[in-house]
Amino acid sequence: LVSDSTIMTMMMMITTIAVLLLCVCSISARTFHALPSYDVSACPPLPPHTPSSINDLRPNDIKVVMSLGDSITAAFGLEGEAGALNEYRGQSWDIGADNNATTLYNYFKQFNPNLQGGSVGSHIVELCYGALCPPYQYHPAQDVLNGAQSGATITDLVTHEFDYLLGQLKSNPKIDMKNDWKVLTILIGANDLCLSCEDKNIDADEFERNMRATLENVRTNIPRTFVNLVEMFNISQVYTLSLTNSKCKFVHRTLPVECDCAFTPGAKGDQQRVFMDTLAQQYNARIRKIASDYASKNYTEFAVVDQPMGRDTKISTFPIDFLSTLDCFHPSKVAHGMMATALWNSMLTPASKKATAISPVGVAPLCPAEDTKLYVN
């Protein structure tokens, strides 16, 4: 059962965010730079291929794209102030399927037009608070295989998000669960970090336990799956970047609701941000450990791959355009495009050569050749 205090906390969060909207709309809007042109349409088509195992996957072998995560993957705030309290899942960095959106899904779709799973359009925010994820929030017609929930923590992946994902896979007649090769991307931890200065602190051990439980659910229920475990960036640096913009300083000083641990000013805040960064790196170390453990098992139809692009990303060096004009916290449309391209390139790069940081100026997407693999190591 859900306690009255927890329900009250969620209502306060929703109310506070609504007030935030009223506040920011009275401040002069900042101008966004145009989204860089990331396009693989000029890449040559790939010949048909039948993989012998997960170690032999090519981009055009992927038939299904899936995702688990939080508000980043739900694409909350992507359209800035104009988007109000909506999630723009059709433009989500890894699974958005809207036309012309720069997403991992659309990169894959260039090489397999019959790709399944991409989320489309937008709708009101689907909000969790810690372990509380109210049922019946999903919009399956739009979310499709995007199981992310705004406000989700690592504990919400194991059952709540996974159960939704599995149900949608089983009910989709266009998906051959047994034979289709699938990509699942997991980016989680931002809300765990934002709660780390409170009693709800999830340490690295608990993070690892929940991640392993989620992955075992996937392995035993969703055959032929290539899992991207994306390392978390130091989210506290959003505070540093926000100090370069008067509007953002006002928002975070007045209503630090989305990540109080990061936006507390002064010496106390400095101490909290150091703790957040330390914990983020501990989470990332566990991600690398988990991926290494799965690699040692030599499964032929399941792989867990560390994608390290967030590890050394310095958000404080990015242009302010990286942040949504809604709350100066969530990634903007520009940021989603940069993240999508970074992950695409990482998947096409051997482990020893993968980038450990997203470039603040963006990079061009790689064109796969006939022999380009989705690298599992």
CSV table of C-alpha atoms in Angstrom, one decimal:
chain,number,residue,atom,x,y,z
A,1,LEU,CA,0.0,0.0,0.0
A,2,VAL,CA,1.1,3.6,-0.7
A,3,SER,CA,1.4,5.8,2.4
A,4,ASP,CA,-0.5,9.1,2.6
A,5,SER,CA,2.8,10.9,3.0
A,6,THR,CA,4.3,9.4,-0.2
A,7,ILE,CA,1.2,10.4,-2.2
A,8,MET,CA,1.4,13.9,-0.6
A,9,THR,CA,5.1,14.2,-1.7
A,10,MET,CA,4.2,13.3,-5.3
A,11,MET,CA,1.4,15.9,-5.3
A,12,MET,CA,3.8,18.5,-4.0
A,13,MET,CA,6.3,17.6,-6.7
A,14,ILE,CA,3.7,18.0,-9.5
A,15,THR,CA,2.5,21.3,-8.0
A,16,THR,CA,6.0,22.6,-7.7
A,17,ILE,CA,6.9,21.8,-11.3
A,18,ALA,CA,3.7,23.5,-12.4
A,19,VAL,CA,4.7,26.6,-10.4
A,20,LEU,CA,8.2,26.4,-11.9
A,21,LEU,CA,6.6,26.7,-15.4
A,22,LEU,CA,4.8,29.9,-14.4
A,23,CYS,CA,8.1,31.3,-13.0
A,24,VAL,CA,10.3,30.5,-16.0
A,25,CYS,CA,7.8,31.8,-18.6
A,26,SER,CA,8.2,35.3,-17.1
A,27,ILE,CA,11.9,35.3,-17.8
A,28,SER,CA,13.4,36.1,-21.1
A,29,ALA,CA,13.8,33.0,-23.2
A,30,ARG,CA,17.3,32.1,-24.4
A,31,THR,CA,17.9,31.3,-28.0
A,32,PHE,CA,18.9,27.7,-28.9
A,33,HIS,CA,21.4,27.0,-31.6
A,34,ALA,CA,20.2,24.8,-34.5
A,35,LEU,CA,20.4,21.1,-33.9
A,36,PRO,CA,23.5,19.8,-35.7
A,37,SER,CA,22.8,17.8,-38.9
A,38,TYR,CA,23.3,14.2,-38.0
A,39,ASP,CA,22.4,12.1,-41.0
A,40,VAL,CA,23.3,8.5,-42.1
A,41,SER,CA,21.0,8.6,-45.2
A,42,ALA,CA,24.1,9.0,-47.4
A,43,CYS,CA,25.6,5.8,-46.0
A,44,PRO,CA,25.6,2.9,-48.4
A,45,PRO,CA,23.0,0.2,-47.7
A,46,LEU,CA,24.2,-3.0,-46.1
A,47,PRO,CA,23.8,-6.4,-47.7
A,48,PRO,CA,21.5,-9.0,-46.1
A,49,HIS,CA,23.2,-10.8,-43.3
A,50,THR,CA,22.4,-13.8,-41.1
A,51,PRO,CA,24.3,-13.6,-37.8
A,52,SER,CA,25.8,-16.8,-36.4
A,53,SER,CA,25.7,-15.4,-32.8
A,54,ILE,CA,25.4,-12.2,-30.9
A,55,ASN,CA,29.2,-11.7,-31.6
A,56,ASP,CA,28.4,-11.5,-35.3
A,57,LEU,CA,25.6,-8.8,-35.3
A,58,ARG,CA,25.5,-6.1,-37.9
A,59,PRO,CA,23.3,-3.0,-37.7
A,60,ASN,CA,20.8,-4.3,-40.2
A,61,ASP,CA,20.3,-7.5,-38.2
A,62,ILE,CA,18.5,-5.6,-35.5
A,63,LYS,CA,14.7,-6.0,-35.7
A,64,VAL,CA,13.6,-4.5,-32.4
A,65,VAL,CA,14.8,-1.6,-30.2
A,66,MET,CA,13.8,-1.3,-26.5
A,67,SER,CA,14.6,1.0,-23.6
A,68,LEU,CA,14.5,1.3,-19.8
A,69,GLY,CA,15.3,4.4,-17.8
A,70,ASP,CA,14.1,7.7,-16.3
A,71,SER,CA,13.0,11.1,-17.5
A,72,ILE,CA,16.1,11.4,-19.8
A,73,THR,CA,14.9,8.5,-21.9
A,74,ALA,CA,11.2,9.6,-21.5
A,75,ALA,CA,12.4,12.9,-23.0
A,76,PHE,CA,10.8,15.1,-20.4
A,77,GLY,CA,11.6,18.8,-21.1
A,78,LEU,CA,13.0,18.1,-24.6
A,79,GLU,CA,10.9,20.9,-26.2
A,80,GLY,CA,11.6,23.3,-23.4
A,81,GLU,CA,9.1,25.8,-22.1
A,82,ALA,CA,6.8,25.2,-25.1
A,83,GLY,CA,6.5,21.5,-24.2
A,84,ALA,CA,5.2,22.2,-20.7
A,85,LEU,CA,4.9,19.0,-18.6
A,86,ASN,CA,5.0,16.7,-21.6
A,87,GLU,CA,7.4,13.9,-22.5
A,88,TYR,CA,8.5,14.0,-26.1
A,89,ARG,CA,9.2,10.2,-26.4
A,90,GLY,CA,9.2,10.3,-30.2
A,91,GLN,CA,12.4,12.3,-30.0
A,92,SER,CA,14.0,10.4,-27.2
A,93,TRP,CA,17.7,10.0,-27.7
A,94,ASP,CA,17.8,6.2,-28.0
A,95,ILE,CA,14.3,5.1,-29.0
A,96,GLY,CA,12.4,8.0,-30.5
A,97,ALA,CA,10.9,7.1,-33.9
A,98,ASP,CA,9.5,10.5,-35.0
A,99,ASN,CA,10.5,11.5,-38.5
A,100,ASN,CA,13.7,13.5,-38.7
A,101,ALA,CA,14.5,13.0,-35.0
A,102,THR,CA,18.2,12.3,-34.3
A,103,THR,CA,17.9,9.1,-32.3
A,104,LEU,CA,19.6,5.7,-32.1
A,105,TYR,CA,16.3,4.1,-33.3
A,106,ASN,CA,16.3,6.2,-36.5
A,107,TYR,CA,20.0,5.4,-37.1
A,108,PHE,CA,19.1,1.7,-37.0
A,109,LYS,CA,16.0,2.2,-39.1
A,110,GLN,CA,18.1,3.6,-41.9
A,111,PHE,CA,19.5,0.1,-42.3
A,112,ASN,CA,16.2,-1.8,-41.5
A,113,PRO,CA,13.1,0.1,-42.5
A,114,ASN,CA,10.9,-2.6,-40.7
A,115,LEU,CA,12.4,-1.9,-37.3
A,116,GLN,CA,10.0,-2.2,-34.4
A,117,GLY,CA,9.7,-0.6,-30.9
A,118,GLY,CA,10.3,3.1,-31.4
A,119,SER,CA,8.2,5.5,-29.3
A,120,VAL,CA,6.3,8.3,-31.1
A,121,GLY,CA,4.8,11.7,-30.4
A,122,SER,CA,4.3,13.2,-26.9
A,123,HIS,CA,2.0,13.1,-23.9
A,124,ILE,CA,1.8,14.3,-20.3
A,125,VAL,CA,4.6,13.2,-17.9
A,126,GLU,CA,4.5,9.6,-16.5
A,127,LEU,CA,5.8,10.2,-13.0
A,128,CYS,CA,7.4,7.9,-10.4
A,129,TYR,CA,8.7,8.9,-7.0
A,130,GLY,CA,11.3,6.6,-5.7
A,131,ALA,CA,9.8,3.1,-5.4
A,132,LEU,CA,6.3,4.5,-6.1
A,133,CYS,CA,5.3,4.1,-9.8
A,134,PRO,CA,1.5,4.4,-10.0
A,135,PRO,CA,0.0,1.7,-12.3
A,136,TYR,CA,-1.7,2.5,-15.6
A,137,GLN,CA,0.5,5.5,-16.4
A,138,TYR,CA,1.9,4.1,-19.7
A,139,HIS,CA,0.5,5.2,-23.1
A,140,PRO,CA,1.4,2.0,-25.1
A,141,ALA,CA,0.3,3.4,-28.4
A,142,GLN,CA,3.0,6.1,-28.1
A,143,ASP,CA,5.5,4.7,-25.6
A,144,VAL,CA,5.6,1.3,-27.5
A,145,LEU,CA,8.8,-0.3,-26.2
A,146,ASN,CA,10.1,2.7,-24.2
A,147,GLY,CA,9.6,1.6,-20.6
A,148,ALA,CA,11.2,4.6,-19.1
A,149,GLN,CA,9.4,6.6,-16.4
A,150,SER,CA,10.2,10.1,-15.3
A,151,GLY,CA,11.5,10.1,-11.7
A,152,ALA,CA,12.4,6.4,-11.8
A,153,THR,CA,15.3,5.0,-9.8
A,154,ILE,CA,17.2,1.7,-10.3
A,155,THR,CA,14.6,-0.2,-8.1
A,156,ASP,CA,11.9,0.6,-10.6
A,157,LEU,CA,13.5,-1.2,-13.4
A,158,VAL,CA,13.4,-4.7,-11.9
A,159,THR,CA,9.6,-5.2,-12.0
A,160,HIS,CA,7.6,-2.0,-12.9
A,161,GLU,CA,9.4,-1.1,-16.1
A,162,PHE,CA,10.5,-4.6,-17.1
A,163,ASP,CA,6.9,-5.9,-16.7
A,164,TYR,CA,5.6,-3.2,-19.0
A,165,LEU,CA,8.3,-4.0,-21.6
A,166,LEU,CA,7.8,-7.7,-21.5
A,167,GLY,CA,4.0,-7.3,-21.9
A,168,GLN,CA,4.4,-5.1,-24.9
A,169,LEU,CA,6.8,-7.4,-26.6
A,170,LYS,CA,4.5,-10.4,-26.1
A,171,SER,CA,1.5,-8.5,-27.4
A,172,ASN,CA,3.1,-7.1,-30.6
A,173,PRO,CA,2.3,-9.4,-33.5
A,174,LYS,CA,5.0,-7.8,-35.6
A,175,ILE,CA,7.7,-9.1,-33.2
A,176,ASP,CA,9.1,-12.6,-33.3
A,177,MET,CA,10.2,-12.9,-29.7
A,178,LYS,CA,12.2,-16.1,-30.3
A,179,ASN,CA,14.0,-15.2,-33.5
A,180,ASP,CA,14.3,-11.4,-33.8
A,181,TRP,CA,17.5,-9.8,-32.7
A,182,LYS,CA,16.9,-6.9,-30.2
A,183,VAL,CA,18.8,-4.0,-28.7
A,184,LEU,CA,17.9,-2.8,-25.2
A,185,THR,CA,19.4,0.4,-23.9
A,186,ILE,CA,19.5,1.2,-20.1
A,187,LEU,CA,20.5,4.6,-18.7
A,188,ILE,CA,19.6,4.9,-15.1
A,189,GLY,CA,20.9,6.5,-11.9
A,190,ALA,CA,20.2,10.3,-12.2
A,191,ASN,CA,17.4,10.2,-9.7
A,192,ASP,CA,19.3,7.9,-7.4
A,193,LEU,CA,22.1,10.5,-7.4
A,194,CYS,CA,19.6,13.3,-6.9
A,195,LEU,CA,18.3,11.6,-3.8
A,196,SER,CA,21.8,10.6,-2.5
A,197,CYS,CA,22.0,13.4,0.1
A,198,GLU,CA,18.7,12.2,1.7
A,199,ASP,CA,17.7,9.1,3.6
A,200,LYS,CA,16.9,7.4,0.3
A,201,ASN,CA,20.5,6.9,-0.6
A,202,ILE,CA,21.0,3.9,-2.9
A,203,ASP,CA,24.7,2.8,-2.5
A,204,ALA,CA,26.7,1.0,-5.2
A,205,ASP,CA,25.9,-2.5,-3.8
A,206,GLU,CA,22.2,-1.9,-4.0
A,207,PHE,CA,22.6,-0.4,-7.5
A,208,GLU,CA,24.4,-3.5,-8.6
A,209,ARG,CA,21.9,-5.9,-7.1
A,210,ASN,CA,19.0,-4.2,-8.9
A,211,MET,CA,20.8,-3.9,-12.2
A,212,ARG,CA,21.8,-7.6,-12.1
A,213,ALA,CA,18.2,-8.6,-11.2
A,214,THR,CA,16.9,-6.5,-14.2
A,215,LEU,CA,19.4,-8.1,-16.6
A,216,GLU,CA,18.6,-11.6,-15.5
A,217,ASN,CA,14.9,-10.8,-16.1
A,218,VAL,CA,15.9,-9.8,-19.6
A,219,ARG,CA,18.2,-12.7,-20.3
A,220,THR,CA,15.6,-15.3,-19.2
A,221,ASN,CA,12.6,-13.8,-20.8
A,222,ILE,CA,13.7,-11.8,-23.9
A,223,PRO,CA,15.9,-14.0,-26.2
A,224,ARG,CA,18.5,-12.6,-28.6
A,225,THR,CA,19.1,-9.3,-26.8
A,226,PHE,CA,22.1,-6.9,-27.0
A,227,VAL,CA,22.1,-4.7,-23.9
A,228,ASN,CA,23.7,-1.3,-23.8
A,229,LEU,CA,24.5,-0.3,-20.2
A,230,VAL,CA,25.3,3.4,-20.5
A,231,GLU,CA,27.5,4.9,-17.9
A,232,MET,CA,26.2,7.9,-16.0
A,233,PHE,CA,27.7,11.4,-16.3
A,234,ASN,CA,28.4,13.5,-13.2
A,235,ILE,CA,24.9,15.1,-13.0
A,236,SER,CA,26.0,17.6,-10.4
A,237,GLN,CA,27.8,19.5,-13.1
A,238,VAL,CA,24.4,20.7,-14.4
A,239,TYR,CA,24.6,23.1,-11.4
A,240,THR,CA,27.9,24.5,-12.6
A,241,LEU,CA,26.7,25.0,-16.1
A,242,SER,CA,23.5,26.6,-14.9
A,243,LEU,CA,25.5,29.3,-13.1
A,244,THR,CA,26.4,30.7,-16.5
A,245,ASN,CA,22.8,31.7,-17.2
A,246,SER,CA,20.8,34.1,-15.2
A,247,LYS,CA,17.5,32.3,-15.9
A,248,CYS,CA,18.9,29.0,-14.8
A,249,LYS,CA,20.4,30.4,-11.7
A,250,PHE,CA,17.0,31.9,-10.8
A,251,VAL,CA,15.1,28.6,-11.4
A,252,HIS,CA,17.5,26.5,-9.4
A,253,ARG,CA,17.7,29.0,-6.5
A,254,THR,CA,14.0,29.4,-6.3
A,255,LEU,CA,12.8,25.8,-7.0
A,256,PRO,CA,15.5,23.2,-6.7
A,257,VAL,CA,12.9,20.5,-6.6
A,258,GLU,CA,14.2,18.2,-9.4
A,259,CYS,CA,17.7,17.7,-7.8
A,260,ASP,CA,18.0,19.4,-4.5
A,261,CYS,CA,21.2,17.5,-3.8
A,262,ALA,CA,22.9,19.2,-6.8
A,263,PHE,CA,21.3,22.6,-6.5
A,264,THR,CA,21.9,23.5,-2.9
A,265,PRO,CA,24.3,26.5,-2.8
A,266,GLY,CA,27.3,27.1,-0.6
A,267,ALA,CA,29.6,24.8,1.2
A,268,LYS,CA,26.8,22.3,2.0
A,269,GLY,CA,26.0,22.1,-1.6
A,270,ASP,CA,29.6,21.7,-2.6
A,271,GLN,CA,29.9,18.7,-0.2
A,272,GLN,CA,26.7,17.1,-1.6
A,273,ARG,CA,28.0,17.5,-5.2
A,274,VAL,CA,31.3,15.9,-4.4
A,275,PHE,CA,29.4,13.0,-2.8
A,276,MET,CA,27.1,12.7,-5.9
A,277,ASP,CA,30.1,12.6,-8.2
A,278,THR,CA,31.8,9.9,-6.1
A,279,LEU,CA,28.7,7.8,-6.1
A,280,ALA,CA,28.2,8.2,-9.9
A,281,GLN,CA,31.7,6.8,-10.5
A,282,GLN,CA,30.9,4.0,-8.1
A,283,TYR,CA,27.8,3.2,-10.1
A,284,ASN,CA,29.9,3.3,-13.3
A,285,ALA,CA,32.5,0.9,-11.9
A,286,ARG,CA,29.7,-1.6,-11.1
A,287,ILE,CA,28.4,-1.2,-14.6
A,288,ARG,CA,31.8,-2.1,-16.0
A,289,LYS,CA,32.0,-5.0,-13.5
A,290,ILE,CA,28.6,-6.4,-14.6
A,291,ALA,CA,29.4,-6.1,-18.3
A,292,SER,CA,32.7,-7.9,-17.7
A,293,ASP,CA,31.0,-10.7,-15.8
A,294,TYR,CA,28.5,-11.3,-18.6
A,295,ALA,CA,31.3,-11.2,-21.2
A,296,SER,CA,33.0,-14.0,-19.4
A,297,LYS,CA,29.9,-16.3,-19.7
A,298,ASN,CA,30.2,-16.3,-23.5
A,299,TYR,CA,26.5,-16.4,-24.1
A,300,THR,CA,25.7,-16.8,-27.9
A,301,GLU,CA,22.4,-14.9,-27.8
A,302,PHE,CA,22.8,-12.4,-25.0
A,303,ALA,CA,25.3,-9.7,-24.3
A,304,VAL,CA,25.7,-6.8,-21.8
A,305,VAL,CA,28.0,-4.1,-23.2
A,306,ASP,CA,29.4,-1.2,-21.2
A,307,GLN,CA,29.0,2.0,-23.2
A,308,PRO,CA,31.3,4.5,-21.4
A,309,MET,CA,30.4,7.7,-23.2
A,310,GLY,CA,29.0,9.4,-20.0
A,311,ARG,CA,32.0,8.5,-17.7
A,312,ASP,CA,34.2,11.5,-18.5
A,313,THR,CA,31.6,13.8,-20.0
A,314,LYS,CA,32.1,17.3,-18.6
A,315,ILE,CA,28.6,18.9,-18.7
A,316,SER,CA,30.1,22.1,-17.2
A,317,THR,CA,32.0,22.7,-20.5
A,318,PHE,CA,28.9,22.4,-22.7
A,319,PRO,CA,27.0,25.3,-24.1
A,320,ILE,CA,23.9,26.2,-22.2
A,321,ASP,CA,21.9,24.8,-25.1
A,322,PHE,CA,22.5,21.3,-23.7
A,323,LEU,CA,19.9,22.1,-21.0
A,324,SER,CA,16.1,22.4,-21.5
A,325,THR,CA,14.6,25.8,-21.3
A,326,LEU,CA,11.9,24.3,-19.2
A,327,ASP,CA,13.9,23.6,-16.1
A,328,CYS,CA,17.6,24.1,-16.9
A,329,PHE,CA,18.1,20.5,-15.9
A,330,HIS,CA,16.9,17.9,-18.4
A,331,PRO,CA,18.6,17.4,-21.7
A,332,SER,CA,17.4,19.6,-24.6
A,333,LYS,CA,16.7,18.5,-28.1
A,334,VAL,CA,20.3,19.4,-29.0
A,335,ALA,CA,21.5,17.2,-26.2
A,336,HIS,CA,19.3,14.2,-27.2
A,337,GLY,CA,20.8,14.3,-30.7
A,338,MET,CA,24.4,14.4,-29.3
A,339,MET,CA,23.7,11.5,-27.0
A,340,ALA,CA,22.1,9.4,-29.8
A,341,THR,CA,25.1,9.9,-32.0
A,342,ALA,CA,27.6,9.1,-29.2
A,343,LEU,CA,25.8,5.8,-28.5
A,344,TRP,CA,25.5,4.8,-32.1
A,345,ASN,CA,29.2,5.5,-32.7
A,346,SER,CA,30.1,3.6,-29.5
A,347,MET,CA,28.1,0.5,-30.6
A,348,LEU,CA,30.1,0.4,-33.8
A,349,THR,CA,33.5,0.8,-32.0
A,350,PRO,CA,35.6,-1.9,-30.3
A,351,ALA,CA,35.8,-1.6,-26.5
A,352,SER,CA,39.4,-0.4,-26.5
A,353,LYS,CA,38.6,2.5,-28.7
A,354,LYS,CA,35.2,3.7,-27.4
A,355,ALA,CA,34.9,7.3,-26.4
A,356,THR,CA,34.5,7.9,-22.7
A,357,ALA,CA,33.0,11.4,-23.1
A,358,ILE,CA,30.4,13.1,-25.3
A,359,SER,CA,31.9,16.0,-27.3
A,360,PRO,CA,30.4,19.4,-26.4
A,361,VAL,CA,30.5,20.3,-30.1
A,362,GLY,CA,29.0,17.0,-31.3
A,363,VAL,CA,30.4,14.4,-33.7
A,364,ALA,CA,29.3,13.0,-37.0
A,365,PRO,CA,27.7,9.5,-37.0
A,366,LEU,CA,29.8,6.6,-38.3
A,367,CYS,CA,28.7,4.9,-41.5
A,368,PRO,CA,28.9,1.1,-41.0
A,369,ALA,CA,30.7,-0.9,-43.6
A,370,GLU,CA,29.7,-4.4,-44.7
A,371,ASP,CA,31.8,-6.0,-42.0
A,372,THR,CA,31.0,-3.5,-39.2
A,373,LYS,CA,29.8,-5.3,-36.1
A,374,LEU,CA,27.9,-4.2,-33.1
A,375,TYR,CA,30.9,-4.8,-30.8
A,376,VAL,CA,30.3,-6.8,-27.6
A,377,ASN,CA,34.0,-6.3,-26.5
